Coordinates of C-alpha atoms and ligand atoms in Angstrom, one line a residue:
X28 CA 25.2 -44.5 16.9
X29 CA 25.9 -40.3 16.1
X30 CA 23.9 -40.2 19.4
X31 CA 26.4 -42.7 21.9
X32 CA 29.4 -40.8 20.1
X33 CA 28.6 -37.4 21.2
X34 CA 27.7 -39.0 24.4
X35 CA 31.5 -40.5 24.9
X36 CA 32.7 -37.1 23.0
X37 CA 30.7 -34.7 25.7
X38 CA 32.3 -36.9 28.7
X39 CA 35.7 -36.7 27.4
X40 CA 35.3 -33.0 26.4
X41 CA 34.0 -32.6 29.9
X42 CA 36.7 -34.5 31.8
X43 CA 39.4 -32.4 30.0
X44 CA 37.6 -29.2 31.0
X45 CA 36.9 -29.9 34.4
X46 CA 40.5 -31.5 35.3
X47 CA 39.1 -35.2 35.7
X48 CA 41.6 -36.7 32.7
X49 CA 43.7 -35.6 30.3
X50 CA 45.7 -37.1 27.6
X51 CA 49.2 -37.9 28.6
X52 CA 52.3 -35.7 27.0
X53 CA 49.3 -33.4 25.3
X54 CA 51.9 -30.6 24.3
X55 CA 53.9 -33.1 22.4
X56 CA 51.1 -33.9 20.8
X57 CA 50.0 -37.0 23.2
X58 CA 50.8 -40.9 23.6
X59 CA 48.2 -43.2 22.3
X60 CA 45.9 -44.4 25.1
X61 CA 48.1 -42.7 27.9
X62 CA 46.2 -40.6 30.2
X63 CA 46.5 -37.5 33.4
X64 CA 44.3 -37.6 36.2
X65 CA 43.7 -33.8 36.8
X66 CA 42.7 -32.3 40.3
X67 CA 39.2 -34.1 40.6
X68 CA 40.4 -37.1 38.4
X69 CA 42.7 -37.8 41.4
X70 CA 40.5 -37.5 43.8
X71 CA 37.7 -39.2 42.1
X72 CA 40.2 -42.4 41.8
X73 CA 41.4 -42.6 44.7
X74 CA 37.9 -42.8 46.5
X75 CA 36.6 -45.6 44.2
X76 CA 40.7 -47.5 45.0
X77 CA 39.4 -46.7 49.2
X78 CA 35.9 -47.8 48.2
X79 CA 37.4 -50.9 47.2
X80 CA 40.1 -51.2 50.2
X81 CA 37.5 -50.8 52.6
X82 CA 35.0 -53.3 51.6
X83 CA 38.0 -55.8 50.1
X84 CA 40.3 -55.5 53.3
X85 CA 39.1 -53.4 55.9
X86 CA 35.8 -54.4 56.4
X87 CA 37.1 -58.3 56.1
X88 CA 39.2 -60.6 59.1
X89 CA 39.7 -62.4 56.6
X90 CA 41.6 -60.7 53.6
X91 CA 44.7 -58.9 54.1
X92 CA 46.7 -56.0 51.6
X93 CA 49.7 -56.3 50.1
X94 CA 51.8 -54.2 48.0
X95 CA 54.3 -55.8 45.5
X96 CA 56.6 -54.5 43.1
X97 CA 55.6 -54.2 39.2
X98 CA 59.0 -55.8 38.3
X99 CA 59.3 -59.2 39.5
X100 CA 61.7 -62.5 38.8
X101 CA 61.0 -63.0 35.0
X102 CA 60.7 -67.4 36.2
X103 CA 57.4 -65.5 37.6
X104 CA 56.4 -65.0 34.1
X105 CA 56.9 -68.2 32.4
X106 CA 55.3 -70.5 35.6
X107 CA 52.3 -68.0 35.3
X108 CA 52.1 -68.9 31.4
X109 CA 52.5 -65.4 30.5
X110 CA 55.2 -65.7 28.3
X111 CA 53.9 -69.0 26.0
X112 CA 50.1 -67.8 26.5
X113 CA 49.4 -64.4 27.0
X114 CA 49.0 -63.2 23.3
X115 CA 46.7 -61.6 20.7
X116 CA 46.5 -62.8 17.3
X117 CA 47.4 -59.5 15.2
X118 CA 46.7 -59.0 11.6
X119 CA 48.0 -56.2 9.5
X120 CA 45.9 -54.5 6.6
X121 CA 48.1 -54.1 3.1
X122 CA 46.3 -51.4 2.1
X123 CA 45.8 -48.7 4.8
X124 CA 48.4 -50.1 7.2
X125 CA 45.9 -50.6 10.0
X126 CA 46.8 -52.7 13.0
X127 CA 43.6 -55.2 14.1
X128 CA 43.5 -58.1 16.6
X129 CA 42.9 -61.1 14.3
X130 CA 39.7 -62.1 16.5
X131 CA 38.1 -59.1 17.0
X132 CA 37.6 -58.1 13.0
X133 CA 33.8 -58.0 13.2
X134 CA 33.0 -54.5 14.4
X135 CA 36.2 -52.7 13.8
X136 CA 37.0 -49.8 11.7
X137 CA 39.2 -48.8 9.6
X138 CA 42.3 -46.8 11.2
X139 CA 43.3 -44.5 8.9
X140 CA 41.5 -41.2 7.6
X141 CA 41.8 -41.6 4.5
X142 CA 39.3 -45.1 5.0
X143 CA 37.2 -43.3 7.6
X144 CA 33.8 -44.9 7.9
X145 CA 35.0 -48.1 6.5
X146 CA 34.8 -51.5 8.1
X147 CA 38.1 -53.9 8.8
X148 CA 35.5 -57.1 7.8
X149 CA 34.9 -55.2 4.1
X150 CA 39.3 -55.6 3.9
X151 CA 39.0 -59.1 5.7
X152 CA 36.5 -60.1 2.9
X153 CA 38.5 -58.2 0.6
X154 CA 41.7 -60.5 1.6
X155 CA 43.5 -57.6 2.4
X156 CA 45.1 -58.3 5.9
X157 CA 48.2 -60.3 6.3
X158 CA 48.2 -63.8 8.1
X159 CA 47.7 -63.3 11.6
X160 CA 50.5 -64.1 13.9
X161 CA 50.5 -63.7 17.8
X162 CA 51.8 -61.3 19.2
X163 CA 53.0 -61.2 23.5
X164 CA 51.4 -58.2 25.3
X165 CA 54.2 -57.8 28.0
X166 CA 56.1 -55.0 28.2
X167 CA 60.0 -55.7 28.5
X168 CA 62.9 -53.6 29.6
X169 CA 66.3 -54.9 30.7
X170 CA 67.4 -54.8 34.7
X171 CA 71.0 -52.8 35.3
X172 CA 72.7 -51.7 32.6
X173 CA 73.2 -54.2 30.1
X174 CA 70.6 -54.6 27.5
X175 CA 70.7 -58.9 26.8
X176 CA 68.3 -61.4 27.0
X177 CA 70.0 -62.3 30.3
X178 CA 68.6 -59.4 31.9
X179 CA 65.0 -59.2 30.6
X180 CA 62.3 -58.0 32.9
X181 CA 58.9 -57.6 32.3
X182 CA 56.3 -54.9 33.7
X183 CA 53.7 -56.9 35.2
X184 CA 50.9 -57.6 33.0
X185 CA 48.3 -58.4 36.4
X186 CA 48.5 -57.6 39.6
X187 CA 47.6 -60.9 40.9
X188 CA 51.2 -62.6 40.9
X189 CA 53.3 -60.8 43.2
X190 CA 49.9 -61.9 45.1
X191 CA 50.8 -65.6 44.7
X192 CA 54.5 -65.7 45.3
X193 CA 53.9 -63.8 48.8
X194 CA 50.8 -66.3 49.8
X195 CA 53.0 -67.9 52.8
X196 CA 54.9 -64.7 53.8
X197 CA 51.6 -63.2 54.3
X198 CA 49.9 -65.9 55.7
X199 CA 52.7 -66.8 58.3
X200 CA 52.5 -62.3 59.2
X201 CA 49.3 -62.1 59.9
X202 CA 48.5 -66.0 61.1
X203 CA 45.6 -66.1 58.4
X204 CA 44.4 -69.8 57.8
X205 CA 42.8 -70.7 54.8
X206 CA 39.7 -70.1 53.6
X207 CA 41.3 -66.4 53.4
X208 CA 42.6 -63.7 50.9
X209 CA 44.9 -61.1 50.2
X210 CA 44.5 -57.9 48.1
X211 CA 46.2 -55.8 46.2
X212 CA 45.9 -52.2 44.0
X213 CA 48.4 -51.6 41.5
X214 CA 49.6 -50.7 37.9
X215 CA 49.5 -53.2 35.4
X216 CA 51.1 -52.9 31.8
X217 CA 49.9 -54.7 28.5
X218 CA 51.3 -54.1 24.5
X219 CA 47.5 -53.9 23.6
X220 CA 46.9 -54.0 19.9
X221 CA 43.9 -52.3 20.0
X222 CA 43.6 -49.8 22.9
X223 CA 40.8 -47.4 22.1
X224 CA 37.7 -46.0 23.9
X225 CA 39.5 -43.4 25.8
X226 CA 40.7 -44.9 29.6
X227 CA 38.2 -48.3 29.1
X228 CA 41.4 -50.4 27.2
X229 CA 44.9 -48.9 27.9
X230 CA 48.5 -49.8 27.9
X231 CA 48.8 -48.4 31.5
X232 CA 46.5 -49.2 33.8
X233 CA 45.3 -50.1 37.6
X234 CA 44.1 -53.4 38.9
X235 CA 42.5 -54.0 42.3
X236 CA 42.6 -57.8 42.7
X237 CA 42.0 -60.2 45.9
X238 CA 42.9 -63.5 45.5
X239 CA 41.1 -65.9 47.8
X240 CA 42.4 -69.3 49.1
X241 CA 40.5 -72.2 49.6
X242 CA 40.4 -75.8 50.1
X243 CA 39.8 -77.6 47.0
X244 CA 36.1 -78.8 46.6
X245 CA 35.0 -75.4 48.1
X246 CA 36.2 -73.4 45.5
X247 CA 32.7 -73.2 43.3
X248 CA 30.9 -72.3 46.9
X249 CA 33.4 -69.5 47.3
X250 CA 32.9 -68.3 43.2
X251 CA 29.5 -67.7 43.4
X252 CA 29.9 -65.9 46.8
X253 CA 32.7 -63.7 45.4
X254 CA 30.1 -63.0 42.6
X255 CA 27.2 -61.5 44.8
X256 CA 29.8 -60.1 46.6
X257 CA 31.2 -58.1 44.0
X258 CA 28.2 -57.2 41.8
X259 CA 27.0 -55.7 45.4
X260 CA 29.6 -53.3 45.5
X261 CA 28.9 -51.9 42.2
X262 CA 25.7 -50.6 43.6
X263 CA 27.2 -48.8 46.8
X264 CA 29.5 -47.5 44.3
X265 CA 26.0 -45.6 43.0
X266 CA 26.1 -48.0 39.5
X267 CA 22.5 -48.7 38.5
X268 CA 21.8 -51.8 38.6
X269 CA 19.9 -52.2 35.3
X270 CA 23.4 -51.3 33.6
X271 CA 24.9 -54.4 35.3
X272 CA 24.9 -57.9 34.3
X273 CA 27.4 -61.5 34.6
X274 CA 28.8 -62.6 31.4
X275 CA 30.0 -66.9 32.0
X276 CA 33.0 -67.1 29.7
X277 CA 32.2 -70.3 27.2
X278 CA 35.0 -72.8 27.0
X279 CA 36.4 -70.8 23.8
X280 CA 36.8 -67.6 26.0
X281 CA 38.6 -69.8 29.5
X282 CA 41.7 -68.3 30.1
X283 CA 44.7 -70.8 30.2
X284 CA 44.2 -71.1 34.1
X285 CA 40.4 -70.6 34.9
X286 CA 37.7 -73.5 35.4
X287 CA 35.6 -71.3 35.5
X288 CA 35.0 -67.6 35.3
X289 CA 32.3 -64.5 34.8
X290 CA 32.6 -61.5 34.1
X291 CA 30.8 -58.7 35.8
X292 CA 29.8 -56.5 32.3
X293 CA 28.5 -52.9 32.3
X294 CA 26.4 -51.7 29.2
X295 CA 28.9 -48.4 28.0
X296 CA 27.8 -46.4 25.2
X297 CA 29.8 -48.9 22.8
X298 CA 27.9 -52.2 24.1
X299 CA 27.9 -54.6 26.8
X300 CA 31.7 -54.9 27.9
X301 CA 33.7 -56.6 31.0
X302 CA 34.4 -54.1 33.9
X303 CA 35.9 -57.5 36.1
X304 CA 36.4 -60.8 35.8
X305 CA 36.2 -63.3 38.6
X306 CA 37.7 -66.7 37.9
X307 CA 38.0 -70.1 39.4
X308 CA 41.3 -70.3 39.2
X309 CA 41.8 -74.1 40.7
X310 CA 45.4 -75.2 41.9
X311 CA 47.3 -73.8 38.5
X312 CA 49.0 -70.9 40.1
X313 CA 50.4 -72.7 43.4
X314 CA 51.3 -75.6 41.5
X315 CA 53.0 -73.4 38.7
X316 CA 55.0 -71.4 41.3
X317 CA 55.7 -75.1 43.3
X318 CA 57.5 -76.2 39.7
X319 CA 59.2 -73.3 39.0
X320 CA 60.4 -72.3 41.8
X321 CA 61.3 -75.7 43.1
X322 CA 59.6 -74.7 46.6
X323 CA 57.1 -76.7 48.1
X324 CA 53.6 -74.5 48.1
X325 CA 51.3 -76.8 49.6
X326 CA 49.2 -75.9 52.6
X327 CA 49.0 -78.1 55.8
X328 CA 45.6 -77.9 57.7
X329 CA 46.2 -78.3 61.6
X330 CA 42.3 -79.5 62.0
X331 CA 42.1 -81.9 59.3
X332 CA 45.6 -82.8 59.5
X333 CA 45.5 -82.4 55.6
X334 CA 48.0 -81.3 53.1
X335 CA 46.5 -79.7 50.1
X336 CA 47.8 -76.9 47.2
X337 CA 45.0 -74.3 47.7
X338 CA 42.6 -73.2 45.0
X339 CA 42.3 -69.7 44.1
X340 CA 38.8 -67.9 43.8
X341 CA 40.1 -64.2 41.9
X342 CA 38.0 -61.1 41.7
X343 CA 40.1 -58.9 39.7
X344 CA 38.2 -55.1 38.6
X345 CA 40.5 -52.6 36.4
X346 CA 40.4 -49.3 38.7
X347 CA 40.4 -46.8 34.8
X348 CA 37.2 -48.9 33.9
X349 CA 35.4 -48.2 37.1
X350 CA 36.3 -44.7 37.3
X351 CA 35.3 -45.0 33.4
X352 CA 32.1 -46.2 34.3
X353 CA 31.2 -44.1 37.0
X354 CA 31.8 -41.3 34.7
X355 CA 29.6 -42.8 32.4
X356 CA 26.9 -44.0 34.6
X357 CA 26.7 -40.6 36.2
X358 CA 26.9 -38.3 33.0
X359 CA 23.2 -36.7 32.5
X360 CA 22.3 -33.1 31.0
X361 CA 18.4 -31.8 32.1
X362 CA 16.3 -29.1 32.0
X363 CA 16.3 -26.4 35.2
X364 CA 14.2 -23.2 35.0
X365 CA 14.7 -23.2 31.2
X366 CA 18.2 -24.0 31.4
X367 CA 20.3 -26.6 30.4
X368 CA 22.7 -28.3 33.2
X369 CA 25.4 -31.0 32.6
X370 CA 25.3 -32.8 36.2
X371 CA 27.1 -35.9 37.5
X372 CA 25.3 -37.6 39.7
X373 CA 28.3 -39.2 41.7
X374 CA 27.7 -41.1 44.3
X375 CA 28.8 -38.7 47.6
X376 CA 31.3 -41.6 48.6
X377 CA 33.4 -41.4 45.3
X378 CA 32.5 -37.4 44.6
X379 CA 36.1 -35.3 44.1
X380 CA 34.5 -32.3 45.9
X381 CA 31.5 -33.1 48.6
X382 CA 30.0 -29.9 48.6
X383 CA 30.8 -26.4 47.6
X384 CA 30.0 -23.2 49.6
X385 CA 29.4 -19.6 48.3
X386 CA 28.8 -16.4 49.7
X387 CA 25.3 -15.3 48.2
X388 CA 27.1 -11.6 47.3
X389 CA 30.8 -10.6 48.4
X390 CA 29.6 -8.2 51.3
X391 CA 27.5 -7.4 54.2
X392 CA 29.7 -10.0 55.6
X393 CA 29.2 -13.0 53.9
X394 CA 32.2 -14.1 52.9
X395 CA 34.1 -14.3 56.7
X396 CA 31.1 -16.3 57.5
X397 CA 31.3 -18.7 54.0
X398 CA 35.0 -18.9 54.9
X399 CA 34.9 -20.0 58.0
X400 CA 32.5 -23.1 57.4
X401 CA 34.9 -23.6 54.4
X402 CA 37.2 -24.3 56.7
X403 CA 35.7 -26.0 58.9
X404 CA 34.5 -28.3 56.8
X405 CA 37.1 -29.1 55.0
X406 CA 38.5 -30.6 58.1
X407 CA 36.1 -33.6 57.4
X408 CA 36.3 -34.0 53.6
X409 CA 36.9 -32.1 50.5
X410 CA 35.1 -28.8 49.9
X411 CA 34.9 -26.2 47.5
X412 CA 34.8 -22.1 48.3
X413 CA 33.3 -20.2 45.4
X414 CA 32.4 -16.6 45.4
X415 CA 32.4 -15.9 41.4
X416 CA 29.8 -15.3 39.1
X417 CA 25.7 -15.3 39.8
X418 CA 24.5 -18.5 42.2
X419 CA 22.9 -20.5 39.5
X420 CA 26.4 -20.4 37.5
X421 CA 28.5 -21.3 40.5
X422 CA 25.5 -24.0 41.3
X423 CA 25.9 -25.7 37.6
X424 CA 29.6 -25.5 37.9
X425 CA 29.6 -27.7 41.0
X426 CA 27.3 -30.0 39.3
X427 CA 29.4 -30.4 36.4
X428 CA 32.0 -31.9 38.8
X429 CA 29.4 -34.1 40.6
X430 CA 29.6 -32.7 43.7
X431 CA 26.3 -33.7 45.8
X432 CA 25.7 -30.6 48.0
X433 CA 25.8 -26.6 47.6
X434 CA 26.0 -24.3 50.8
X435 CA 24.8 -20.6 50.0
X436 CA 25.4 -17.6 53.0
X437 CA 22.9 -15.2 52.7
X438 CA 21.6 -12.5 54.3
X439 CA 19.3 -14.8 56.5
X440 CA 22.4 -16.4 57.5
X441 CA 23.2 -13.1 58.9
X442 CA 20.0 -12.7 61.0
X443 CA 19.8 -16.6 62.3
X444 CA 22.5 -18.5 61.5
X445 CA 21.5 -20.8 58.7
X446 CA 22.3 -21.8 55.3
X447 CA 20.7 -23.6 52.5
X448 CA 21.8 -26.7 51.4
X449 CA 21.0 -27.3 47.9
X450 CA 20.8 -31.2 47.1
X451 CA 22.6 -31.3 42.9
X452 CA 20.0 -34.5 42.5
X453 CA 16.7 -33.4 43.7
X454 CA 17.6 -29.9 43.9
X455 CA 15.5 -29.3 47.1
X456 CA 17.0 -26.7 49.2
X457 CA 16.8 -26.9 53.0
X458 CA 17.9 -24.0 55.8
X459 CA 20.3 -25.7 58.3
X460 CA 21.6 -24.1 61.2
X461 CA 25.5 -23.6 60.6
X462 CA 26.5 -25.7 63.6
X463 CA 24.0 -28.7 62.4
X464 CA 25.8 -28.5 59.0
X465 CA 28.5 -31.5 59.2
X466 CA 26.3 -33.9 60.4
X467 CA 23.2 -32.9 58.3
X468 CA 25.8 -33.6 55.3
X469 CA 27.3 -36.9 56.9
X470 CA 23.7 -38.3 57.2
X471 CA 23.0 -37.4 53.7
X472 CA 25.8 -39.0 52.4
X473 CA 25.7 -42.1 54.2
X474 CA 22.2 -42.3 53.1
X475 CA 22.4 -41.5 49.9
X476 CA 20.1 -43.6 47.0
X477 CA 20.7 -42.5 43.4
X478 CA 17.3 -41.2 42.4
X479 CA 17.2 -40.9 38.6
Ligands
GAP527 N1 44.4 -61.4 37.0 C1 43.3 -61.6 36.1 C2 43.2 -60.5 35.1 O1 44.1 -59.7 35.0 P1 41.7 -59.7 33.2 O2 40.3 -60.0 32.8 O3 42.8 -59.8 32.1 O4 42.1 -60.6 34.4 C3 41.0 -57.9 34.9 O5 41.8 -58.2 33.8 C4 40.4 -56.5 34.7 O6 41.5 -55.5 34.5 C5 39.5 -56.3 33.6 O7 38.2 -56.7 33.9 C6 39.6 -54.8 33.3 O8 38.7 -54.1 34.2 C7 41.0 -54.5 33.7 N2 41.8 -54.4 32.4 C8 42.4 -55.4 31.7 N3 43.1 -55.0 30.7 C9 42.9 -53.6 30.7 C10 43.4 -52.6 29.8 N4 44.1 -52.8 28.8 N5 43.0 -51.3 30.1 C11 42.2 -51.0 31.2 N6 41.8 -52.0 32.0 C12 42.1 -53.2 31.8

């Protein structure tokens, strides 16, 4: 337990340090489960959100992108079930004023210092909490200037409805017939009673959800090929596998809309927990919208000559938690020449910085010639140009920020024209000629296979 605490403690230690996250508002003390991506935070998301584009919507004929706004008609919110369903049961303790969610007691502690170390089921047993009552985990705010129940709007708690009130828009664009999909990345808000384990549960967060649409009576063909589909792309992502596994939701865990659903879980330092959820979602959502909206959402199949209200097969991933877990999954200290290194081992396809380059000493010429590759690398993807502090220290600073390959000048360079690429993982070190260099990198990162 001391052991998986200093592991979470060391990562978010490191991320602060290295610019990956911060907490939000930190000179005013911070705001509970808000959080900064720093300089390689940044970068590090947005290759796991282009990851995710590429394979979701690029790669695909069949899926298109959308992007729709987080405030939408609040009818959205009640024909989704939102505002009857979407809430926690909350309990409060009497005695140290801790806030729990009614159903996940077991495994809880205490919130306030002055209990530390105790456990909420010791109050629950104690008949300390108050009844539980549910509690809605939308946001609201008021549209225009008047602050009445008129002009409530919430902030979208999922991605996927401005998803399902644009189906036709976006089908009639881009001529897609069903089966097809559309995808989406974007913030999503949720009240959450209990946000905690630095960016895995939030009130702020990104989703990237596809929504596919299919004749009803496929749908169960299409869930399980969304779920090798998806689990897939955790492993080009550079996950291990072992650290991967489907979790079917029970009928006491089916969300109000799902027939059925799995989750994809990773194992994080606090136990197994869901990293995405894909769910057969049936007809509810089209028919919802139909009723509500008082617009006819059925689908009219020119080869069958059938009319039908599509089914929806969801694959919806929380962008934090991957980042989260690639953090996670990547973290590892070692041993090298007697000296202890902190490395992530990043996959080179979601790495902030692909490779870093240093003059071996700041003469004889070495840093015009360091500089120029700097820059000529940098035309193809992010580099870093380092010329501070002995070689092993600039080495296990580059490793800290999980970038895959090290370029040293040195005086060989001068005779010959090569460099050594150092390799963070299996720290081999290979002379490449300078002009060989971007596509000796390319191939290594397009061949890439996480090794320990
Ligand atoms: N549209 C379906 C949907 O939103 P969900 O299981 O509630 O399903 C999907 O959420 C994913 O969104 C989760 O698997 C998780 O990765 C992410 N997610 C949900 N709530 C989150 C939170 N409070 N903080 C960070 N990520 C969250």
């Amino acid at each position: 337990m001391a052991e998986i605490a200093k592991l979470m403690d060391k990562l978010v230690s490191l991320c602060k340090r290295r610019g990956f996250i911060f907490p939000s508002s930190e000179i005013y003390g911070g705001l509970n489960s808000c959080y900064d991506y720093g300089p390689l935070g940044v970068e590090l998301k947005r290759n796991v959100k282009e990851y995710w584009w590429k394979a979701m919507v690029q790669m695909r004929d069949d899926i298109e992108g959308l992007d729709a706004s987080i405030l939408m008609h609040p009818r959205v919110w009640e024909a989704s079930g939102h505002v009857a369903n979407f809430t926690d049961p909350m309990v409060d303790c009497k005695e140290c004023k801790a806030r729990f969610r009614a159903d996940q007691i077991e495994g809880a502690m205490c919130g306030s210092p002055a209990y530390k170390g105790r456990k909420a089921s010791k109050c629950a047993d104690e008949n300390k909490f108050t009844e539980a009552r549910l509690f809605n985990l939308m946001f609201k705010t008021f549209m225009g200037p008047v602050e009445d129940a008129a002009n409530v709007v919430y902030m979208r708690p999922e991605t996927a409805q401005g998803i399902y009130v644009n189906v036709y828009n976006v089908m009639q664009a881009s001529r897609q017939k069903i089966p097809f999909g559309i995808a989406q990345i974007g913030k999503a808000f949720r009240n959450e009673i209990t946000p905690g384990n630095f960016t895995f549960r939030t009130r702020e967060f990104e989703q990237m959800e596809m929504q596919f649409f299919v004749k009803p009576g496929t749908d169960m063909e299409w869930f399980e090929y969304w779920k090798a589909q998806r689990i897939a792309w955790y492993d080009g992502l550079g996950i291990r596998k072992t650290k991967l596994q489907f979790h079917q939701h029970g009928p006491t865990e089916l969300a109000h809309y799902a027939a059925a659903a799995f989750d994809i879980e990773y194992e994080f330092p606090f136990g197994w927990k869901e990293l995405e959820g894909i769910h057969n979602r049936t007809d509810f959502d089209l028919k919802r919208h139909a009723e509500y909206s008082g617009k006819d959402l059925s689908y009219f199949d020119d080869a069958t000559r059938e009319k039908f209200i599509p089914y929806i097969v969801e694959t919806s991933a929380g962008c934090d938690r991957t980042v989260l877990t690639a953090l996670i999954d990547a973290y590892d200290e070692d041993v090298i020449e007697g000296e202890a290194r902190t490395v992530l081992r990043l996959a080179p396809v979601i790495a902030p910085i692909k490779a870093g380059v240093f003059p071996l000493v700041k003469k004889e010429g070495m840093p015009e010639v360091a500089e120029k590759i700097f820059h000529d690398l940098k035309k193809h993807f992010p580099v870093f140009y380092d010329d501070g502090g002995a070689i092993g220290r600039r080495y296990r600073r580059m490793d800290e920020a999980g970038t895959p390959f090290g370029i040293t000048v040195d005086g060989q360079t001068l005779q010959d024209q090569t460099v050594t690429v150092r390799e963070r993982d299996s720290l081999s070190q290979t002379r490449v000629a300078i002009d060989k260099l971007l596509p000796f990198i390319q191939e290594k990162m397009a061949g890439y296979k996480r090794m320990v």
